[in-house]
Amino acid sequence: MNLQDIAKILDEAAKNAQPVTQISSEHSFSESDAYVIQQKSIERRYARGEKLIGLKMGFTSKAKMEQMGVHDLIWGRLTDDMLYKDGGQLPFQKFIHPRAEPEICFLIKKEINTAVPLSEIKNYVEGIAAAIEIIDSRYQNFKFSLEDVIADNCSSAGLVIGEWQSPDLPIDDLKIELIIDGEAVQTGTSAAILGNPWESLVAAARLAVRYGETITAGSVIMAGAATSAVYLKKGQKVSAKVESLGEVSLEVV
Ligand code: OOG
Ligand code: MG
């Protein structure tokens, strides 16, 4: 099986909401192959008319690394088809076994085409918001290796972004909650995201340059979850609340 074949399997699994067995259990491939597979599978989405809207970082917190048993930073691509409106509806049947996680999202003001140090990264940012990421591994039981999850575009499936706030707000230690039907089911702090969510954007810039992806003005960058992710069920109302940034919500229908 070549990399293109694997890309097709993963893309079809996502498109048809049908899980597949972990690829690496039968075909081993490297981390750099995994990013090539991701690129090829996202190209299939572009061919169907989807547009890149930004990037997401993954495994930027211990809580996530431990939940999934993967201990390296990963990054994936977000398209317009994955974006939901704040307060809108998430159609459950589009997904295999969706999970929600509370995140912080950055809106990029100025193109990033080179690595940027922490001391300068804020100059590239227009706004910061509370967000929910919907992850939906294409692998049965959400079981994957580092290479598998990278090839699967880091489980990216959906996102919803709250109101943009000023990038001048301090975000290094904000309380973050995932709330389902009024109950806080996960609680964490933004400090869990690489010590400071700005570090996640620095890492995104560095990785984008390494893999030849430009972060254009208007892109959104998800910093990665500060807590474990939680499975969703039809009928639930899910929201993410980030101290000082506000609350963002979705209804699972
Ligand atoms: C991989 C995606 C990880 C995050 O925020 O850490 C991620 C997964 O857990 O399936 O999005
Ligand atoms: Mg995430």
PDB file of C-alpha atoms and ligand atoms in Angstrom:
ATOM      1  CA  MET A   1       0.000   0.000   0.000  1.00  0.00           C
ATOM      2  CA  ASN A   2       1.466   3.388  -0.919  1.00  0.00           C
ATOM      3  CA  LEU A   3       0.958   6.666   0.929  1.00  0.00           C
ATOM      4  CA  GLN A   4      -1.746   7.772  -1.501  1.00  0.00           C
ATOM      5  CA  ASP A   5      -3.730   4.573  -0.806  1.00  0.00           C
ATOM      6  CA  ILE A   6      -3.584   5.203   2.936  1.00  0.00           C
ATOM      7  CA  ALA A   7      -4.654   8.828   2.393  1.00  0.00           C
ATOM      8  CA  LYS A   8      -7.670   7.601   0.441  1.00  0.00           C
ATOM      9  CA  ILE A   9      -8.659   5.088   3.135  1.00  0.00           C
ATOM     10  CA  LEU A  10      -8.536   7.767   5.841  1.00  0.00           C
ATOM     11  CA  ASP A  11     -10.298  10.389   3.759  1.00  0.00           C
ATOM     12  CA  GLU A  12     -13.123   7.992   2.876  1.00  0.00           C
ATOM     13  CA  ALA A  13     -13.425   6.900   6.498  1.00  0.00           C
ATOM     14  CA  ALA A  14     -13.951  10.554   7.430  1.00  0.00           C
ATOM     15  CA  LYS A  15     -16.289  11.296   4.525  1.00  0.00           C
ATOM     16  CA  ASN A  16     -18.474   8.254   5.185  1.00  0.00           C
ATOM     17  CA  ALA A  17     -18.165   8.316   8.995  1.00  0.00           C
ATOM     18  CA  GLN A  18     -17.000   4.687   8.926  1.00  0.00           C
ATOM     19  CA  PRO A  19     -14.099   3.696  11.179  1.00  0.00           C
ATOM     20  CA  VAL A  20     -11.089   1.747   9.925  1.00  0.00           C
ATOM     21  CA  THR A  21      -8.528  -0.384  11.737  1.00  0.00           C
ATOM     22  CA  GLN A  22      -5.320   1.241  12.830  1.00  0.00           C
ATOM     23  CA  ILE A  23      -3.117   1.442   9.710  1.00  0.00           C
ATOM     24  CA  SER A  24       0.209   1.004  11.532  1.00  0.00           C
ATOM     25  CA  SER A  25      -0.796  -2.392  12.905  1.00  0.00           C
ATOM     26  CA  GLU A  26      -0.410  -3.784   9.377  1.00  0.00           C
ATOM     27  CA  HIS A  27       1.751  -1.262   7.517  1.00  0.00           C
ATOM     28  CA  SER A  28       4.452   0.574   9.352  1.00  0.00           C
ATOM     29  CA  PHE A  29       5.317   4.078   8.189  1.00  0.00           C
ATOM     30  CA  SER A  30       7.443   6.927   9.525  1.00  0.00           C
ATOM     31  CA  GLU A  31       6.382  10.230  11.061  1.00  0.00           C
ATOM     32  CA  SER A  32       7.433  12.091   7.922  1.00  0.00           C
ATOM     33  CA  ASP A  33       5.406   9.633   5.786  1.00  0.00           C
ATOM     34  CA  ALA A  34       2.497  10.317   8.124  1.00  0.00           C
ATOM     35  CA  TYR A  35       2.615  14.043   7.311  1.00  0.00           C
ATOM     36  CA  VAL A  36       2.750  13.195   3.589  1.00  0.00           C
ATOM     37  CA  ILE A  37      -0.368  11.034   4.035  1.00  0.00           C
ATOM     38  CA  GLN A  38      -2.070  13.895   5.899  1.00  0.00           C
ATOM     39  CA  GLN A  39      -1.199  16.297   3.061  1.00  0.00           C
ATOM     40  CA  LYS A  40      -2.538  13.858   0.451  1.00  0.00           C
ATOM     41  CA  SER A  41      -5.756  13.234   2.331  1.00  0.00           C
ATOM     42  CA  ILE A  42      -6.369  16.964   2.796  1.00  0.00           C
ATOM     43  CA  GLU A  43      -5.773  17.453  -0.950  1.00  0.00           C
ATOM     44  CA  ARG A  44      -8.737  15.142  -1.545  1.00  0.00           C
ATOM     45  CA  ARG A  45     -10.835  17.535   0.554  1.00  0.00           C
ATOM     46  CA  TYR A  46      -9.539  20.527  -1.429  1.00  0.00           C
ATOM     47  CA  ALA A  47     -10.486  18.684  -4.633  1.00  0.00           C
ATOM     48  CA  ARG A  48     -14.065  18.497  -3.270  1.00  0.00           C
ATOM     49  CA  GLY A  49     -14.031  22.260  -2.740  1.00  0.00           C
ATOM     50  CA  GLU A  50     -13.032  22.549   0.904  1.00  0.00           C
ATOM     51  CA  LYS A  51     -10.732  25.427   1.854  1.00  0.00           C
ATOM     52  CA  LEU A  52      -7.942  25.545   4.409  1.00  0.00           C
ATOM     53  CA  ILE A  53      -8.885  27.891   7.277  1.00  0.00           C
ATOM     54  CA  GLY A  54      -5.998  27.225   9.634  1.00  0.00           C
ATOM     55  CA  LEU A  55      -4.076  24.717  11.701  1.00  0.00           C
ATOM     56  CA  LYS A  56      -4.478  22.911  14.983  1.00  0.00           C
ATOM     57  CA  MET A  57      -1.930  21.799  17.491  1.00  0.00           C
ATOM     58  CA  GLY A  58      -2.345  18.544  19.395  1.00  0.00           C
ATOM     59  CA  PHE A  59      -0.909  16.931  22.501  1.00  0.00           C
ATOM     60  CA  THR A  60       0.178  20.286  23.882  1.00  0.00           C
ATOM     61  CA  SER A  61      -0.981  19.291  27.394  1.00  0.00           C
ATOM     62  CA  LYS A  62      -0.166  16.364  29.715  1.00  0.00           C
ATOM     63  CA  ALA A  63      -3.878  15.621  30.148  1.00  0.00           C
ATOM     64  CA  LYS A  64      -4.213  14.932  26.404  1.00  0.00           C
ATOM     65  CA  MET A  65      -0.944  13.019  26.109  1.00  0.00           C
ATOM     66  CA  GLU A  66      -1.925  10.758  28.954  1.00  0.00           C
ATOM     67  CA  GLN A  67      -5.474  10.213  27.752  1.00  0.00           C
ATOM     68  CA  MET A  68      -4.274   9.092  24.315  1.00  0.00           C
ATOM     69  CA  GLY A  69      -0.883   7.563  25.200  1.00  0.00           C
ATOM     70  CA  VAL A  70       0.953   9.751  22.668  1.00  0.00           C
ATOM     71  CA  HIS A  71       3.701  12.070  23.883  1.00  0.00           C
ATOM     72  CA  ASP A  72       4.779  14.284  20.992  1.00  0.00           C
ATOM     73  CA  LEU A  73       3.427  17.529  19.579  1.00  0.00           C
ATOM     74  CA  ILE A  74       1.394  17.037  16.430  1.00  0.00           C
ATOM     75  CA  TRP A  75      -0.310  19.442  14.049  1.00  0.00           C
ATOM     76  CA  GLY A  76      -3.135  19.141  11.576  1.00  0.00           C
ATOM     77  CA  ARG A  77      -5.150  21.136   9.081  1.00  0.00           C
ATOM     78  CA  LEU A  78      -8.585  22.703   9.521  1.00  0.00           C
ATOM     79  CA  THR A  79     -10.991  23.326   6.635  1.00  0.00           C
ATOM     80  CA  ASP A  80     -14.108  25.465   6.235  1.00  0.00           C
ATOM     81  CA  ASP A  81     -16.248  22.335   6.204  1.00  0.00           C
ATOM     82  CA  MET A  82     -15.237  21.663   9.831  1.00  0.00           C
ATOM     83  CA  LEU A  83     -16.298  25.079  11.113  1.00  0.00           C
ATOM     84  CA  TYR A  84     -19.568  25.409  13.060  1.00  0.00           C
ATOM     85  CA  LYS A  85     -21.330  28.543  14.285  1.00  0.00           C
ATOM     86  CA  ASP A  86     -21.257  29.508  17.939  1.00  0.00           C
ATOM     87  CA  GLY A  87     -24.619  28.393  19.356  1.00  0.00           C
ATOM     88  CA  GLY A  88     -25.210  26.245  16.273  1.00  0.00           C
ATOM     89  CA  GLN A  89     -25.922  22.561  15.722  1.00  0.00           C
ATOM     90  CA  LEU A  90     -23.490  19.710  15.308  1.00  0.00           C
ATOM     91  CA  PRO A  91     -25.021  16.876  13.259  1.00  0.00           C
ATOM     92  CA  PHE A  92     -24.051  13.705  15.127  1.00  0.00           C
ATOM     93  CA  GLN A  93     -24.467  11.434  12.086  1.00  0.00           C
ATOM     94  CA  LYS A  94     -21.597  13.177  10.277  1.00  0.00           C
ATOM     95  CA  PHE A  95     -19.165  11.677  12.791  1.00  0.00           C
ATOM     96  CA  ILE A  96     -17.984   8.249  13.955  1.00  0.00           C
ATOM     97  CA  HIS A  97     -17.526   8.779  17.724  1.00  0.00           C
ATOM     98  CA  PRO A  98     -17.074  12.518  18.237  1.00  0.00           C
ATOM     99  CA  ARG A  99     -15.389  13.912  21.310  1.00  0.00           C
ATOM    100  CA  ALA A 100     -15.275  17.543  22.442  1.00  0.00           C
ATOM    101  CA  GLU A 101     -12.397  19.373  24.067  1.00  0.00           C
ATOM    102  CA  PRO A 102     -12.131  22.953  25.303  1.00  0.00           C
ATOM    103  CA  GLU A 103      -9.494  25.065  23.563  1.00  0.00           C
ATOM    104  CA  ILE A 104      -8.095  28.518  22.940  1.00  0.00           C
ATOM    105  CA  CYS A 105      -7.967  29.758  19.352  1.00  0.00           C
ATOM    106  CA  PHE A 106      -5.818  32.488  17.758  1.00  0.00           C
ATOM    107  CA  LEU A 107      -6.820  34.644  14.780  1.00  0.00           C
ATOM    108  CA  ILE A 108      -3.800  35.580  12.655  1.00  0.00           C
ATOM    109  CA  LYS A 109      -3.380  39.200  11.582  1.00  0.00           C
ATOM    110  CA  LYS A 110      -0.238  38.959   9.476  1.00  0.00           C
ATOM    111  CA  GLU A 111       1.196  36.108   7.414  1.00  0.00           C
ATOM    112  CA  ILE A 112       3.648  33.853   9.262  1.00  0.00           C
ATOM    113  CA  ASN A 113       6.228  32.313   6.930  1.00  0.00           C
ATOM    114  CA  THR A 114       9.153  32.027   9.301  1.00  0.00           C
ATOM    115  CA  ALA A 115       9.716  30.818  12.855  1.00  0.00           C
ATOM    116  CA  VAL A 116       8.727  33.542  15.341  1.00  0.00           C
ATOM    117  CA  PRO A 117      10.053  33.847  18.920  1.00  0.00           C
ATOM    118  CA  LEU A 118       7.680  34.052  21.877  1.00  0.00           C
ATOM    119  CA  SER A 119       8.612  37.707  22.411  1.00  0.00           C
ATOM    120  CA  GLU A 120       7.251  38.646  18.945  1.00  0.00           C
ATOM    121  CA  ILE A 121       4.413  36.229  18.348  1.00  0.00           C
ATOM    122  CA  LYS A 122       1.697  38.579  19.631  1.00  0.00           C
ATOM    123  CA  ASN A 123       2.433  40.980  16.732  1.00  0.00           C
ATOM    124  CA  TYR A 124       0.940  38.377  14.388  1.00  0.00           C
ATOM    125  CA  VAL A 125      -2.333  37.994  16.247  1.00  0.00           C
ATOM    126  CA  GLU A 126      -5.601  39.847  15.781  1.00  0.00           C
ATOM    127  CA  GLY A 127      -7.683  38.075  18.414  1.00  0.00           C
ATOM    128  CA  ILE A 128      -7.988  35.224  20.898  1.00  0.00           C
ATOM    129  CA  ALA A 129     -11.136  33.254  21.657  1.00  0.00           C
ATOM    130  CA  ALA A 130     -12.572  30.352  23.590  1.00  0.00           C
ATOM    131  CA  ALA A 131     -13.223  27.415  21.270  1.00  0.00           C
ATOM    132  CA  ILE A 132     -14.427  23.832  21.209  1.00  0.00           C
ATOM    133  CA  GLU A 133     -12.645  21.287  19.089  1.00  0.00           C
ATOM    134  CA  ILE A 134     -14.535  18.226  17.881  1.00  0.00           C
ATOM    135  CA  ILE A 135     -12.150  15.346  17.339  1.00  0.00           C
ATOM    136  CA  ASP A 136     -13.277  12.149  15.640  1.00  0.00           C
ATOM    137  CA  SER A 137     -10.517   9.618  15.084  1.00  0.00           C
ATOM    138  CA  ARG A 138     -11.112   7.586  11.970  1.00  0.00           C
ATOM    139  CA  TYR A 139      -9.656   4.592  13.833  1.00  0.00           C
ATOM    140  CA  GLN A 140     -11.810   2.119  15.729  1.00  0.00           C
ATOM    141  CA  ASN A 141     -11.994   2.903  19.447  1.00  0.00           C
ATOM    142  CA  PHE A 142      -9.838   6.042  18.984  1.00  0.00           C
ATOM    143  CA  LYS A 143      -6.808   3.701  19.086  1.00  0.00           C
ATOM    144  CA  PHE A 144      -3.728   4.936  17.261  1.00  0.00           C
ATOM    145  CA  SER A 145       0.052   5.416  17.281  1.00  0.00           C
ATOM    146  CA  LEU A 146       1.717   8.802  16.802  1.00  0.00           C
ATOM    147  CA  GLU A 147       2.110   8.068  13.061  1.00  0.00           C
ATOM    148  CA  ASP A 148      -1.503   6.881  12.722  1.00  0.00           C
ATOM    149  CA  VAL A 149      -2.972  10.020  14.284  1.00  0.00           C
ATOM    150  CA  ILE A 150      -0.798  12.370  12.217  1.00  0.00           C
ATOM    151  CA  ALA A 151      -1.827  10.559   9.011  1.00  0.00           C
ATOM    152  CA  ASP A 152      -5.453  10.938  10.152  1.00  0.00           C
ATOM    153  CA  ASN A 153      -5.067  14.733  10.274  1.00  0.00           C
ATOM    154  CA  CYS A 154      -4.823  14.562  14.054  1.00  0.00           C
ATOM    155  CA  SER A 155      -8.473  13.479  14.410  1.00  0.00           C
ATOM    156  CA  SER A 156      -9.629  16.927  13.208  1.00  0.00           C
ATOM    157  CA  ALA A 157     -13.353  16.942  12.556  1.00  0.00           C
ATOM    158  CA  GLY A 158     -14.924  20.166  13.779  1.00  0.00           C
ATOM    159  CA  LEU A 159     -14.447  23.417  15.608  1.00  0.00           C
ATOM    160  CA  VAL A 160     -16.493  26.302  16.899  1.00  0.00           C
ATOM    161  CA  ILE A 161     -14.981  29.613  17.905  1.00  0.00           C
ATOM    162  CA  GLY A 162     -16.368  32.144  20.375  1.00  0.00           C
ATOM    163  CA  GLU A 163     -16.169  35.923  20.184  1.00  0.00           C
ATOM    164  CA  TRP A 164     -12.708  37.301  19.447  1.00  0.00           C
ATOM    165  CA  GLN A 165     -11.056  39.135  22.335  1.00  0.00           C
ATOM    166  CA  SER A 166      -7.981  41.331  22.493  1.00  0.00           C
ATOM    167  CA  PRO A 167      -4.622  39.546  22.212  1.00  0.00           C
ATOM    168  CA  ASP A 168      -3.414  41.837  24.988  1.00  0.00           C
ATOM    169  CA  LEU A 169      -5.397  39.898  27.596  1.00  0.00           C
ATOM    170  CA  PRO A 170      -3.135  37.723  29.745  1.00  0.00           C
ATOM    171  CA  ILE A 171      -3.822  34.076  28.865  1.00  0.00           C
ATOM    172  CA  ASP A 172      -1.084  32.195  30.676  1.00  0.00           C
ATOM    173  CA  ASP A 173      -3.245  30.943  33.563  1.00  0.00           C
ATOM    174  CA  LEU A 174      -6.953  30.994  32.734  1.00  0.00           C
ATOM    175  CA  LYS A 175      -9.511  28.543  34.051  1.00  0.00           C
ATOM    176  CA  ILE A 176     -10.875  26.377  31.214  1.00  0.00           C
ATOM    177  CA  GLU A 177     -14.019  24.271  31.481  1.00  0.00           C
ATOM    178  CA  LEU A 178     -15.878  21.866  29.255  1.00  0.00           C
ATOM    179  CA  ILE A 179     -19.549  21.977  30.175  1.00  0.00           C
ATOM    180  CA  ILE A 180     -22.117  19.393  29.088  1.00  0.00           C
ATOM    181  CA  ASP A 181     -25.789  20.032  29.838  1.00  0.00           C
ATOM    182  CA  GLY A 182     -24.843  22.611  32.442  1.00  0.00           C
ATOM    183  CA  GLU A 183     -22.310  20.445  34.263  1.00  0.00           C
ATOM    184  CA  ALA A 184     -18.543  21.052  34.160  1.00  0.00           C
ATOM    185  CA  VAL A 185     -17.217  17.665  33.017  1.00  0.00           C
ATOM    186  CA  GLN A 186     -13.588  18.761  32.553  1.00  0.00           C
ATOM    187  CA  THR A 187     -11.737  21.592  34.265  1.00  0.00           C
ATOM    188  CA  GLY A 188      -8.207  22.750  33.608  1.00  0.00           C
ATOM    189  CA  THR A 189      -6.012  25.774  33.155  1.00  0.00           C
ATOM    190  CA  SER A 190      -4.455  27.359  30.090  1.00  0.00           C
ATOM    191  CA  ALA A 191      -1.091  26.954  31.847  1.00  0.00           C
ATOM    192  CA  ALA A 192      -1.418  23.241  31.003  1.00  0.00           C
ATOM    193  CA  ILE A 193      -0.919  24.149  27.316  1.00  0.00           C
ATOM    194  CA  LEU A 194       2.888  24.052  27.027  1.00  0.00           C
ATOM    195  CA  GLY A 195       3.089  26.259  30.123  1.00  0.00           C
ATOM    196  CA  ASN A 196       1.452  29.102  28.170  1.00  0.00           C
ATOM    197  CA  PRO A 197      -0.828  28.880  25.074  1.00  0.00           C
ATOM    198  CA  TRP A 198       1.369  31.413  23.230  1.00  0.00           C
ATOM    199  CA  GLU A 199       4.019  28.673  23.147  1.00  0.00           C
ATOM    200  CA  SER A 200       1.615  26.566  21.120  1.00  0.00           C
ATOM    201  CA  LEU A 201       1.399  29.288  18.473  1.00  0.00           C
ATOM    202  CA  VAL A 202       5.201  29.577  18.444  1.00  0.00           C
ATOM    203  CA  ALA A 203       5.337  25.800  17.867  1.00  0.00           C
ATOM    204  CA  ALA A 204       2.684  26.011  15.126  1.00  0.00           C
ATOM    205  CA  ALA A 205       4.752  28.651  13.305  1.00  0.00           C
ATOM    206  CA  ARG A 206       7.913  26.564  13.596  1.00  0.00           C
ATOM    207  CA  LEU A 207       6.188  23.389  12.356  1.00  0.00           C
ATOM    208  CA  ALA A 208       4.363  25.151   9.528  1.00  0.00           C
ATOM    209  CA  VAL A 209       7.688  26.444   8.219  1.00  0.00           C
ATOM    210  CA  ARG A 210       9.269  23.008   8.554  1.00  0.00           C
ATOM    211  CA  TYR A 211       6.482  21.374   6.531  1.00  0.00           C
ATOM    212  CA  GLY A 212       6.124  24.140   3.941  1.00  0.00           C
ATOM    213  CA  GLU A 213       2.711  25.421   5.064  1.00  0.00           C
ATOM    214  CA  THR A 214       2.189  29.205   5.256  1.00  0.00           C
ATOM    215  CA  ILE A 215      -0.033  30.609   7.996  1.00  0.00           C
ATOM    216  CA  THR A 216      -1.911  33.316   6.103  1.00  0.00           C
ATOM    217  CA  ALA A 217      -3.598  36.410   7.547  1.00  0.00           C
ATOM    218  CA  GLY A 218      -7.099  35.423   8.644  1.00  0.00           C
ATOM    219  CA  SER A 219      -6.066  31.860   9.583  1.00  0.00           C
ATOM    220  CA  VAL A 220      -7.197  30.354  12.863  1.00  0.00           C
ATOM    221  CA  ILE A 221      -4.828  28.316  15.006  1.00  0.00           C
ATOM    222  CA  MET A 222      -6.130  25.992  17.728  1.00  0.00           C
ATOM    223  CA  ALA A 223      -3.705  25.752  20.649  1.00  0.00           C
ATOM    224  CA  GLY A 224      -4.644  22.227  21.769  1.00  0.00           C
ATOM    225  CA  ALA A 225      -6.815  21.027  24.617  1.00  0.00           C
ATOM    226  CA  ALA A 226      -5.927  21.720  28.237  1.00  0.00           C
ATOM    227  CA  THR A 227      -8.052  18.795  29.469  1.00  0.00           C
ATOM    228  CA  SER A 228      -9.066  15.323  28.328  1.00  0.00           C
ATOM    229  CA  ALA A 229     -11.682  15.083  25.576  1.00  0.00           C
ATOM    230  CA  VAL A 230     -15.207  13.807  26.283  1.00  0.00           C
ATOM    231  CA  TYR A 231     -17.486  11.671  24.070  1.00  0.00           C
ATOM    232  CA  LEU A 232     -20.612  13.430  22.853  1.00  0.00           C
ATOM    233  CA  LYS A 233     -24.155  12.127  22.592  1.00  0.00           C
ATOM    234  CA  LYS A 234     -27.102  13.329  20.567  1.00  0.00           C
ATOM    235  CA  GLY A 235     -29.201  15.914  22.372  1.00  0.00           C
ATOM    236  CA  GLN A 236     -26.386  17.320  24.503  1.00  0.00           C
ATOM    237  CA  LYS A 237     -25.558  20.966  24.800  1.00  0.00           C
ATOM    238  CA  VAL A 238     -21.800  21.378  25.014  1.00  0.00           C
ATOM    239  CA  SER A 239     -19.876  24.515  25.808  1.00  0.00           C
ATOM    240  CA  ALA A 240     -16.351  25.617  26.575  1.00  0.00           C
ATOM    241  CA  LYS A 241     -15.810  28.428  29.038  1.00  0.00           C
ATOM    242  CA  VAL A 242     -12.470  30.183  29.313  1.00  0.00           C
ATOM    243  CA  GLU A 243     -11.917  32.744  32.079  1.00  0.00           C
ATOM    244  CA  SER A 244     -11.741  36.307  30.590  1.00  0.00           C
ATOM    245  CA  LEU A 245     -12.395  35.009  27.053  1.00  0.00           C
ATOM    246  CA  GLY A 246     -16.012  33.889  27.427  1.00  0.00           C
ATOM    247  CA  GLU A 247     -18.123  30.899  26.475  1.00  0.00           C
ATOM    248  CA  VAL A 248     -18.832  29.145  23.185  1.00  0.00           C
ATOM    249  CA  SER A 249     -21.421  26.449  22.587  1.00  0.00           C
ATOM    250  CA  LEU A 250     -22.910  23.827  20.291  1.00  0.00           C
ATOM    251  CA  GLU A 251     -25.946  21.588  20.384  1.00  0.00           C
ATOM    252  CA  VAL A 252     -25.470  17.983  19.285  1.00  0.00           C
ATOM    253  CA  VAL A 253     -28.427  17.001  17.065  1.00  0.00           C
TER     254      VAL A 253
HETATM  255  C1  OOG B   1      -5.706  13.706  18.644  1.00  0.00           C
HETATM  256  C2  OOG B   1      -5.936  15.177  18.625  1.00  0.00           C
HETATM  257  C3  OOG B   1      -5.275  15.910  19.780  1.00  0.00           C
HETATM  258  C4  OOG B   1      -5.396  18.081  21.150  1.00  0.00           C
HETATM  259  O1  OOG B   1      -6.001  19.136  21.364  1.00  0.00           O
HETATM  260  O2  OOG B   1      -4.504  17.659  21.901  1.00  0.00           O
HETATM  261  C5  OOG B   1      -5.801  17.285  19.961  1.00  0.00           C
HETATM  262  C6  OOG B   1      -6.723  12.957  19.476  1.00  0.00           C
HETATM  263  O3  OOG B   1      -6.732  13.101  20.699  1.00  0.00           O
HETATM  264  O4  OOG B   1      -7.493  12.178  18.888  1.00  0.00           O
HETATM  265  O5  OOG B   1      -6.581  17.784  19.188  1.00  0.00           O
HETATM  266 MG    MG B   2      -7.597  19.532  20.022  1.00  0.00          MG
END
